[in-house]
Amino acid sequence: MATDNRTDGQIERRQFLKRSLGVVAAASLPLPVSQALAASNGGGNLAPNVPEWTRSQGAPILSPAYGQPSRFEDGVVRTPTDLTPTTTSSWSFTPLQDLNGAITPNGLVFERHHGGVPDIDPEQHQLMLHGMVEKPMIFSMAEIKRFPQVSIKRFLECSGNTLTEWKQPTGKTVQDTHGLLSCCEWTGVRLSTLLRAAGVGDKAKWILAEGADAAAMTRSIPMEKALDDALVVYAQNGEALRPEQGYPLRLILPGFEGNTQIKWLRRLEVSDAPYMTREETSKYTDLMRDGSARQFTFVMEAKSVITFPSGGHTLPEKGFYEIRGLAWSGRGKITWVDVSTDGGRNWTQAELEGPVESKALTAFRLPWRWEGGSALLQSRAIDETGYVQPTRQALIKARGLKSVYHLNAIQTWEVSSDGGISNVHV
Amino acid sequence: MFTYKTIAFTVLASLVGAGTIMAQDEDYGLGREATTKEIAGWNIDVPPSGDGLPGGSGTVAEGKEVYQTQCQSCHGADGNSGPMDKLVGGKDTLTSDSPVKTVGSYWPYATTLYDYIHRAMPFNSPQSLSPDDTYAVTAYVLFLNGIVDEDTTLDADSLPDIRMPNRDGFVSPDPRPDVLANACMTDCGSDETTP
């Protein structure tokens, strides 16, 4: 099953279809045949006809044993970036425009790997905890799972999410512009529990977290964060972590940039200073206008985006549409989201889906009637610290145009009079 | 004949050794002490102090040979022509509109170069270079950037002493929030923010 999980879900689905053809009736036949049947039905499956799937048995149980989305949802998949020279140190985007609510299905959680996805046998995976501790420890996966367990819903966002949008509108869809964003319920043990097992003194200020992947991905984490709300998790949305999310073990640092939340976690080393790894010096640092670079820019600041209607959607007719989107903050709870349909001139408070959880994606909704003219749709999040999601111009004024990471500006979707929706800057 | 009393006694007797409810954060007794040997095998990081650097050494000339066989196909003959990251050049570009972030122009610590080359390079065979080869290719990349001389030999003592050109180029802690926006609701201007 571990190997199957590493392949695309569609492949498994196709294999299932191949296996079951000739055994299972019309429900799993390829689309053209279904359409042919429907056509011979004289008017198809719409009322007043009795649908074909009502007139025969459907597929049996275990079709397949691990359930897959309907074949009619085959287009809802992660998409790759075209910016990287390899596909192992690369990233793929979550299809936010096709999702509902605030939880990301496991197979659609965005990917950012630095050395590909390792195929780890959990029986041969260990977590080492050493450095400035009273007793260096080594834990098996079975032992980690015996510690007191916690489950929390938290967002995960790559610090490079939206990086193509600094200078001009580039992404066509919200998957392109904001798809390095996901939210899962994570289950594991508090990092503070493990640290207590090893004994950490007052001099300990940082922890090096290291992955077991081919990049041995490494970041230094402030001890304050480790003792606050950091988790070492082995499950997402109720099942074991997916290989591409760090199976069998990863770090979760709620609200911090994604790359710090080390996947395939194998080692934690306690220290009095940061290690200055390649990722936290030459890579995930934010270059300012004056040539200096901000380092250890961990927190993902408050941000929001409208996911429906959004780039690539087309409104088929005038009338009612519910504007829907997501808001999140690395500093805590979202308290307020406003929506504008005139490019930021006037704003209306949207409804938040409750209960709002800290550092989790929060769905917002606002009823809207499209009158057929052009509109500029925007959303603006405010978090519990009072921080207001800024405009792109304000961020550029403060930082310049070469910081790459942490673009949390207000996004604009233009609805044209033909109902088409595109990514624009205002 | 069973009475309720004898049933209760039987149940209690069968629960001897059933354990006690623990308070949170007690010593769970899980995991074991890691051995020195286990730690040595995995503890590969090299912080700016140079702690953890292994014995051995390498010269620029030796590094050129390692580079040509292990690195050149991805980083170019001179370290600046890709297709992977540029390692060389970019001097004085960080203040320009088109910054080129290389080992020479951007990296603040030479120890990080050793750490990363050993940790993750060559791309198709990470953690395969010997300490000597890692010192050597580190020296060669620093030489290509004009940071060390052609006759340089690097080892655990000399590597941490190298001062990188952009050593003081980094700011921390994080100064954000750096943009304080105003949540205007009606008839708002084009830019309702004050940095």
XYZ file of C-alpha atoms in Angstrom:
621
model
C 0.000 0.000 0.000
C 2.907 2.334 0.749
C 4.086 1.969 -2.833
C 0.591 2.532 -4.200
C 0.332 5.703 -2.157
C 3.362 7.113 -3.889
C 1.740 6.839 -7.292
C -0.908 9.181 -8.534
C -4.395 8.372 -7.321
C -5.584 8.387 -10.898
C -3.322 5.519 -11.793
C -4.778 3.402 -9.034
C -8.214 4.337 -10.242
C -7.417 3.340 -13.802
C -6.023 0.034 -12.572
C -9.232 -0.541 -10.701
C -11.288 0.182 -13.789
C -9.216 -2.263 -15.796
C -9.623 -4.965 -13.190
C -13.330 -4.517 -12.819
C -14.376 -4.088 -16.442
C -16.630 -6.891 -17.512
C -17.456 -7.719 -13.914
C -19.121 -4.545 -12.783
C -21.928 -3.077 -14.819
C -22.405 0.347 -16.349
C -21.389 2.393 -13.307
C -17.690 1.936 -13.993
C -17.730 1.855 -17.786
C -15.728 4.547 -19.579
C -17.646 7.733 -20.200
C -18.336 7.396 -23.965
C -20.082 4.040 -23.405
C -22.166 5.497 -20.606
C -23.160 8.322 -22.890
C -24.058 5.857 -25.612
C -26.276 3.949 -23.182
C -27.846 7.177 -22.059
C -28.498 8.174 -25.654
C -30.182 4.841 -26.399
C -32.292 5.532 -23.358
C -33.926 8.318 -25.378
C -33.383 11.502 -23.383
C -30.810 10.282 -20.916
C -31.002 10.158 -17.177
C -32.809 13.397 -16.507
C -36.413 13.589 -15.332
C -38.835 12.173 -16.215
C -36.592 9.236 -17.226
C -35.432 6.822 -14.555
C -31.591 7.033 -14.552
C -29.660 3.998 -15.743
C -27.791 3.818 -12.410
C -31.101 3.416 -10.661
C -32.109 0.455 -12.837
C -29.160 -1.835 -12.097
C -26.846 -2.720 -9.215
C -23.898 -0.461 -8.658
C -20.301 -1.450 -7.973
C -19.712 -3.887 -5.084
C -18.071 -2.970 -1.816
C -14.281 -2.575 -1.872
C -14.377 -0.958 -5.289
C -11.585 -0.272 -4.455
C -10.671 -1.156 -0.868
C -9.141 2.304 -0.429
C -11.800 4.682 -1.737
C -11.110 7.120 -4.527
C -12.980 10.192 -5.802
C -15.587 9.783 -8.504
C -14.133 9.449 -11.986
C -16.012 12.647 -12.814
C -13.620 14.489 -10.453
C -10.492 13.393 -12.312
C -9.552 16.994 -13.048
C -9.200 17.838 -9.371
C -5.494 17.178 -8.931
C -2.318 18.905 -7.842
C -0.450 20.694 -10.614
C 3.324 21.148 -10.920
C 5.358 24.331 -11.025
C 7.302 24.995 -14.219
C 9.996 26.959 -12.383
C 12.307 24.141 -11.211
C 14.965 22.270 -13.218
C 14.212 18.962 -11.458
C 11.012 17.252 -10.335
C 12.467 16.035 -7.025
C 13.443 19.466 -5.728
C 10.194 21.056 -6.783
C 6.627 21.825 -5.749
C 2.995 21.171 -6.692
C -0.156 23.170 -5.980
C -3.418 22.356 -4.187
C -6.542 22.896 -6.357
C -8.177 25.397 -3.995
C -10.780 26.401 -6.612
C -12.263 22.894 -6.509
C -12.339 22.391 -2.736
C -14.972 23.249 -0.143
C -14.679 24.017 3.542
C -11.328 24.349 5.268
C -9.861 20.825 5.287
C -7.597 19.718 2.452
C -7.989 16.074 1.380
C -4.751 14.174 1.957
C -4.128 13.418 -1.699
C -4.389 17.110 -2.585
C -2.132 18.646 0.077
C 0.503 20.725 -1.715
C 4.024 19.362 -2.053
C 7.408 21.002 -1.606
C 10.287 18.549 -1.592
C 14.022 19.281 -1.679
C 15.235 15.772 -2.494
C 12.166 13.841 -3.604
C 9.802 11.662 -1.564
C 11.598 8.887 0.341
C 9.966 5.457 0.703
C 10.479 4.904 4.428
C 9.810 1.646 6.272
C 8.409 2.774 9.639
C 9.981 -0.257 11.319
C 13.344 1.206 10.314
C 12.614 4.806 11.134
C 13.832 6.362 14.390
C 13.771 9.794 15.946
C 17.024 10.846 17.625
C 16.909 13.649 20.203
C 20.318 14.821 21.396
C 22.629 17.804 21.831
C 22.223 19.973 24.942
C 19.999 17.498 26.781
C 20.434 15.544 29.994
C 19.980 12.216 28.252
C 20.179 11.758 24.470
C 17.251 9.639 23.360
C 16.219 7.491 20.449
C 12.583 6.611 19.808
C 11.005 4.015 17.551
C 7.788 4.865 15.728
C 5.894 2.465 18.020
C 7.221 4.310 21.083
C 6.352 7.738 19.675
C 2.780 6.574 19.109
C 2.473 5.524 22.762
C 3.035 9.062 24.072
C -0.068 11.134 24.975
C -1.737 12.121 21.718
C -3.099 15.422 20.457
C -5.038 16.276 17.288
C -5.224 19.829 15.949
C -6.362 21.484 12.738
C -3.633 23.775 11.411
C -2.812 25.342 8.048
C 0.405 24.697 6.176
C 1.666 27.358 3.768
C 4.897 27.525 1.822
C 6.750 30.803 2.384
C 6.933 30.992 -1.414
C 3.160 30.812 -1.850
C 2.091 33.562 -4.299
C 5.720 34.399 -5.215
C 4.899 34.774 -8.914
C 2.578 37.709 -8.178
C 4.950 40.438 -6.924
C 5.472 42.257 -10.214
C 2.556 41.339 -12.432
C -0.451 39.035 -12.308
C 0.951 35.695 -13.432
C -1.105 32.740 -12.197
C -4.324 31.995 -14.049
C -6.117 30.265 -11.177
C -6.123 30.375 -7.390
C -4.308 27.028 -7.580
C -1.468 28.835 -9.396
C -1.465 31.902 -7.163
C -2.268 30.475 -3.701
C -2.041 26.678 -4.041
C 0.988 26.204 -1.769
C -1.570 26.201 1.024
C -3.372 23.342 2.765
C -5.015 22.548 6.092
C -5.233 19.211 7.889
C -6.058 17.811 11.276
C -2.648 16.635 12.474
C -2.228 13.953 15.143
C 0.881 13.245 17.149
C 2.745 14.111 20.324
C 3.729 17.522 21.612
C 7.405 18.233 20.982
C 7.579 19.582 24.544
C 6.652 16.097 25.817
C 9.591 14.553 23.961
C 11.927 17.324 25.119
C 10.943 16.684 28.725
C 11.784 13.011 28.257
C 15.345 14.020 27.301
C 15.666 16.900 29.783
C 16.384 20.378 28.431
C 18.258 23.017 30.431
C 18.007 26.815 30.427
C 20.887 27.295 27.984
C 19.008 25.502 25.216
C 17.666 28.134 22.804
C 17.405 26.383 19.434
C 16.645 22.960 18.003
C 17.943 21.645 14.717
C 15.299 19.555 12.948
C 16.522 17.221 10.222
C 14.736 15.029 7.698
C 15.668 11.559 6.464
C 15.177 12.532 2.815
C 17.926 12.907 0.206
C 18.206 16.615 1.075
C 18.486 15.769 4.801
C 16.386 18.944 4.950
C 17.452 20.951 7.980
C 16.162 24.025 9.816
C 16.906 25.605 13.199
C 13.774 26.148 15.311
C 13.567 28.519 18.298
C 13.171 26.623 21.585
C 10.360 29.007 22.503
C 8.320 27.676 19.561
C 9.242 24.071 20.345
C 7.905 24.421 23.878
C 4.840 26.407 22.811
C 2.751 24.559 20.221
C 5.100 22.394 18.147
C 4.023 18.834 17.398
C 5.708 15.718 16.097
C 2.942 14.084 14.060
C 2.329 10.736 12.407
C -1.203 11.244 11.100
C -3.175 13.698 8.989
C -6.937 13.818 8.647
C -7.272 10.552 10.537
C -4.837 8.343 8.635
C -1.076 7.904 8.564
C 0.859 10.773 7.009
C 1.128 10.463 3.254
C 4.670 9.771 2.006
C 4.797 13.204 0.397
C 3.812 14.769 3.724
C 6.616 13.134 5.686
C 5.586 9.537 6.380
C 6.110 8.236 8.951
C 6.904 11.361 11.027
C 7.039 15.132 10.569
C 7.274 18.316 12.534
C 4.290 20.674 12.694
C 5.044 24.252 13.736
C 1.650 25.981 13.615
C 1.737 29.284 11.737
C 5.394 28.973 10.670
C 6.510 28.826 7.038
C 6.103 25.343 5.602
C 9.763 24.494 5.015
C 10.511 24.617 8.764
C 7.999 21.833 9.443
C 10.528 19.145 8.610
C 9.150 16.036 6.928
C 10.538 12.507 7.388
C 11.821 13.806 10.739
C 14.730 11.710 11.979
C 16.777 13.985 14.249
C 16.392 16.849 16.707
C 19.536 18.453 18.135
C 19.269 20.955 20.973
C 21.687 23.889 20.962
C 22.306 27.388 22.294
C 22.568 28.920 18.792
C 21.067 28.447 15.326
C 22.990 26.191 12.957
C 22.893 28.537 9.921
C 21.939 25.760 7.518
C 21.800 26.342 3.783
C 18.002 26.654 3.913
C 18.014 29.376 6.582
C 20.860 31.417 5.088
C 21.017 31.175 1.316
C 17.435 30.105 0.574
C 14.530 31.001 2.869
C 15.703 34.536 3.622
C 14.025 37.705 2.364
C 16.198 40.175 0.462
C 15.281 43.806 1.084
C 15.695 46.845 -1.147
C 18.963 47.889 0.544
C 20.621 44.519 -0.053
C 20.194 43.252 3.509
C 18.239 40.055 4.024
C 15.763 39.213 6.743
C 16.548 35.881 8.362
C 14.338 33.536 10.411
C 11.155 35.076 8.996
C 9.103 32.232 10.398
C 5.558 33.544 10.792
C 3.069 33.445 7.933
C 1.145 36.703 8.355
C -2.625 37.037 7.923
C -3.816 36.406 4.388
C -7.006 35.539 2.565
C -8.147 34.702 -0.938
C -11.460 34.236 -2.715
C -11.612 30.698 -4.101
C -15.060 31.018 -5.704
C -15.525 32.660 -8.058
C -11.844 32.879 -8.962
C -9.454 32.863 -11.907
C -10.496 30.470 -14.646
C -14.120 30.217 -13.474
C -16.889 31.564 -15.714
C -20.179 32.873 -14.387
C -22.783 31.361 -16.739
C -25.478 33.981 -16.130
C -26.458 36.967 -14.016
C -27.843 36.191 -10.603
C -26.940 34.824 -7.206
C -23.453 33.617 -6.395
C -21.999 33.048 -2.970
C -18.499 34.504 -2.755
C -16.397 31.931 -0.898
C -12.829 31.952 0.295
C -10.233 31.118 2.894
C -8.491 33.244 5.509
C -5.631 32.334 7.831
C -2.997 33.805 10.114
C 0.192 32.415 11.604
C -0.345 34.632 14.629
C -3.639 33.159 15.786
C -7.343 33.296 14.992
C -8.959 35.135 12.124
C -11.421 37.594 13.638
C -12.793 39.337 10.577
C -12.848 39.071 6.778
C -14.115 41.814 4.468
C -15.024 41.399 0.815
C -14.991 44.100 -1.864
C -16.547 43.810 -5.321
C -15.235 47.191 -6.517
C -11.490 46.732 -6.209
C -11.161 47.832 -2.587
C -13.231 51.020 -2.613
C -16.008 49.618 -0.427
C -15.987 46.587 1.828
C -18.597 44.305 3.419
C -18.006 41.958 6.328
C -18.186 38.297 5.336
C -19.503 35.459 7.484
C -16.862 33.191 9.039
C -17.404 29.459 9.381
C -17.128 28.598 13.058
C -15.749 27.624 15.371
C -12.743 29.628 14.195
C -9.538 27.842 15.184
C -6.144 29.420 15.736
C -3.652 29.093 12.857
C -6.145 27.113 10.786
C -7.785 27.859 7.459
C -11.061 29.646 8.110
C -13.759 29.578 5.446
C -15.634 32.816 4.753
C -18.757 33.419 2.689
C -20.745 36.371 1.400
C -23.922 36.306 -0.742
C -23.579 38.297 -3.969
C -25.777 39.024 -6.955
C -23.897 39.524 -10.197
C -25.647 42.114 -12.344
C -23.639 41.359 -15.489
C -21.118 44.189 -15.339
C -17.436 44.066 -14.555
C -16.435 43.600 -10.934
C -13.167 43.464 -8.982
C -13.408 40.864 -6.213
C -11.099 41.138 -3.205
C -10.924 39.795 0.343
C -9.093 41.206 3.355
C -8.359 39.277 6.550
C -7.848 40.649 10.047
C -6.444 38.460 12.822
C -6.738 38.511 16.596
C -3.629 40.693 16.938
C -5.429 43.391 14.925
C -3.139 42.889 11.928
C -4.875 43.802 8.654
C -3.948 42.008 5.429
C -2.140 44.661 3.361
C -2.204 45.658 -0.285
C 0.575 44.587 -2.596
C 1.635 48.226 -2.984
C 2.070 48.588 0.785
C 4.241 45.460 0.970
C 6.398 46.636 -1.928
C 6.738 50.065 -0.326
C 8.080 48.418 2.844
C 10.216 45.673 1.293
C 10.908 46.314 -2.364
C 10.436 43.744 -5.107
C 13.089 41.105 -4.496
C 12.169 39.443 -1.208
C 10.491 36.507 -3.048
C 8.795 35.075 0.048
C 5.901 36.095 2.299
C 3.679 37.862 -0.215
C 0.423 38.017 1.760
C -1.230 40.830 -0.190
C -4.888 41.254 -1.058
C -5.685 39.294 -4.255
C -7.930 40.700 -7.000
C -10.090 38.670 -9.406
C -11.685 40.626 -12.248
C -15.117 39.511 -13.404
C -15.628 40.692 -16.971
C -19.028 41.356 -18.514
C -18.939 37.985 -20.310
C -18.627 36.253 -16.911
C -14.977 35.280 -17.377
C -12.717 35.713 -14.354
C -9.040 36.611 -14.417
C -6.144 37.518 -12.153
C -5.424 41.264 -12.164
C -3.478 43.834 -10.201
C -5.251 47.044 -9.221
C -23.720 -20.505 43.884
C -22.386 -17.102 42.818
C -23.391 -14.061 44.787
C -22.834 -10.499 43.648
C -20.081 -10.317 46.243
C -18.182 -13.270 44.784
C -18.595 -11.917 41.239
C -17.176 -8.549 42.352
C -14.282 -10.279 44.084
C -13.518 -12.346 40.981
C -13.495 -9.226 38.744
C -11.213 -7.342 41.127
C -8.839 -10.275 41.413
C -8.528 -10.490 37.628
C -7.529 -6.812 37.463
C -4.424 -7.105 39.617
C -1.613 -5.519 37.554
C -4.074 -3.534 35.425
C -2.164 -0.331 36.085
C -2.896 3.127 37.365
C -4.074 6.310 35.724
C -1.106 8.652 35.332
C -0.966 12.400 35.686
C 0.066 14.349 32.575
C 3.781 14.845 31.973
C 4.966 12.024 34.151
C 8.012 10.085 33.020
C 6.505 7.807 30.418
C 9.561 5.557 30.227
C 9.391 5.468 26.446
C 12.435 5.415 24.197
C 15.971 4.602 25.246
C 19.252 6.391 25.594
C 20.995 6.951 22.242
C 24.525 5.546 22.112
C 27.576 7.617 21.210
C 28.031 5.488 18.119
C 24.435 6.024 16.961
C 24.724 9.773 17.426
C 28.069 9.902 15.603
C 26.520 8.238 12.551
C 23.743 10.801 12.208
C 25.173 13.987 13.715
C 26.389 15.531 10.467
C 25.622 19.205 10.962
C 28.356 21.825 10.918
C 27.377 25.111 12.602
C 29.471 28.319 12.228
C 31.645 27.303 15.202
C 32.901 24.361 13.169
C 31.821 21.904 15.860
C 31.389 18.522 14.267
C 33.816 19.063 11.389
C 35.665 15.781 10.796
C 39.386 15.242 10.437
C 40.920 15.355 6.987
C 41.681 18.182 4.593
C 41.443 19.213 0.961
C 43.134 21.650 -1.406
C 41.753 23.880 -4.144
C 43.568 21.776 -6.754
C 42.037 18.544 -5.428
C 38.692 20.276 -5.277
C 38.860 21.162 -8.949
C 39.066 17.456 -9.813
C 36.180 16.584 -7.512
C 34.160 19.460 -8.940
C 34.737 18.383 -12.524
C 33.571 14.819 -11.886
C 30.815 15.429 -9.294
C 29.443 18.976 -9.695
C 30.147 20.471 -13.104
C 27.307 18.803 -15.009
C 24.751 20.652 -12.849
C 26.591 23.847 -11.907
C 28.655 24.546 -15.052
C 32.389 24.657 -15.643
C 32.835 27.933 -13.804
C 30.080 27.407 -11.249
C 27.753 29.958 -12.755
C 26.042 28.440 -15.758
C 23.523 25.987 -14.321
C 21.132 24.352 -14.902
C 21.136 24.137 -11.080
C 22.005 26.892 -8.600
C 24.681 29.415 -9.511
C 27.569 29.014 -7.073
C 29.828 31.777 -8.304
C 29.521 35.471 -9.126
C 26.864 38.016 -8.284
C 29.292 40.267 -6.423
C 27.712 43.618 -5.525
C 24.345 42.666 -7.047
C 22.289 42.397 -3.842
C 21.345 46.074 -3.909
C 20.443 45.952 -7.602
C 17.036 45.143 -9.097
C 18.412 41.794 -10.333
C 20.262 40.260 -7.402
C 22.318 37.130 -8.079
C 22.511 35.120 -4.854
C 25.557 32.822 -4.928
C 27.955 31.330 -2.394
C 30.221 34.313 -2.993
C 27.641 37.078 -3.029
C 25.143 35.845 -0.446
C 26.166 32.952 1.810
C 27.172 34.248 5.270
C 29.145 31.201 6.524
C 31.690 28.927 4.837
C 30.809 26.148 7.292
C 27.351 25.984 5.695
C 28.986 25.087 2.393
C 30.728 22.074 3.932
C 27.527 21.068 5.755
C 25.365 21.254 2.660
C 27.794 19.600 0.231
C 28.234 16.666 2.593
C 24.538 16.532 3.510
C 22.856 16.766 0.142
C 25.382 16.695 -2.705
C 26.032 15.350 -5.268
C 22.342 15.478 -6.086
C 22.176 11.846 -7.248
C 24.344 10.488 -4.442
C 24.031 12.520 -1.230
C 26.385 11.849 1.695
C 28.792 9.940 -0.570
C 31.758 12.371 -0.570
C 34.631 11.694 1.824
C 35.648 14.425 4.296
C 38.778 15.083 2.194
C 36.736 15.499 -0.994
C 34.209 17.703 0.816
C 36.947 19.994 2.173
C 38.531 20.084 -1.279
C 35.420 20.983 -3.243
C 34.462 23.535 -0.575
C 37.882 25.115 -1.071
C 37.462 25.100 -4.855
C 34.044 26.802 -4.786
C 35.421 29.441 -2.402
C 38.410 29.891 -4.744
C 36.129 30.355 -7.770
C 34.465 33.142 -5.795
C 37.783 34.809 -5.005
C 37.362 34.157 -1.268
C 40.433 31.934 -0.794
C 43.749 31.719 -2.658
C 44.634 29.008 -5.128
C 47.100 27.374 -2.701
C 44.545 27.046 0.115
C 44.095 23.857 2.124
C 40.954 23.598 4.218
C 40.434 21.529 7.359
C 38.494 21.633 10.616
C 40.667 24.460 11.947
C 40.822 26.734 8.909
C 37.280 26.449 7.521
C 35.448 28.201 10.411
C 37.928 31.099 10.214
C 36.925 32.069 6.692
C 34.992 35.309 6.646
C 32.386 35.410 3.896
C 31.761 38.708 2.057
C 28.072 38.843 3.046
C 28.658 37.775 6.657
C 26.876 40.852 8.029
C 24.137 40.935 5.397
C 21.405 39.329 7.490
C 18.872 40.874 9.840
C 17.222 39.002 12.668
C 15.002 38.880 14.602
C 12.228 39.261 12.095
C 11.074 42.924 12.038
C 7.548 42.068 10.923
C 4.808 43.183 11.173
C 6.307 45.881 8.969
C 3.105 47.008 7.238
C 0.299 48.419 9.348
C -2.832 48.613 7.237
C -6.059 50.378 8.043
C -9.314 48.448 7.648
C -11.209 51.221 5.846
C -14.788 50.110 4.998
C -16.286 52.745 2.682
C -15.039 55.091 -0.025
C -11.464 53.991 0.565
C -8.438 55.426 -1.218
C -6.130 53.374 -3.401
C -3.610 52.846 -0.624
C -4.936 52.804 2.922
C -1.690 51.729 4.463
C 1.144 53.289 6.354
C 4.426 51.387 6.521
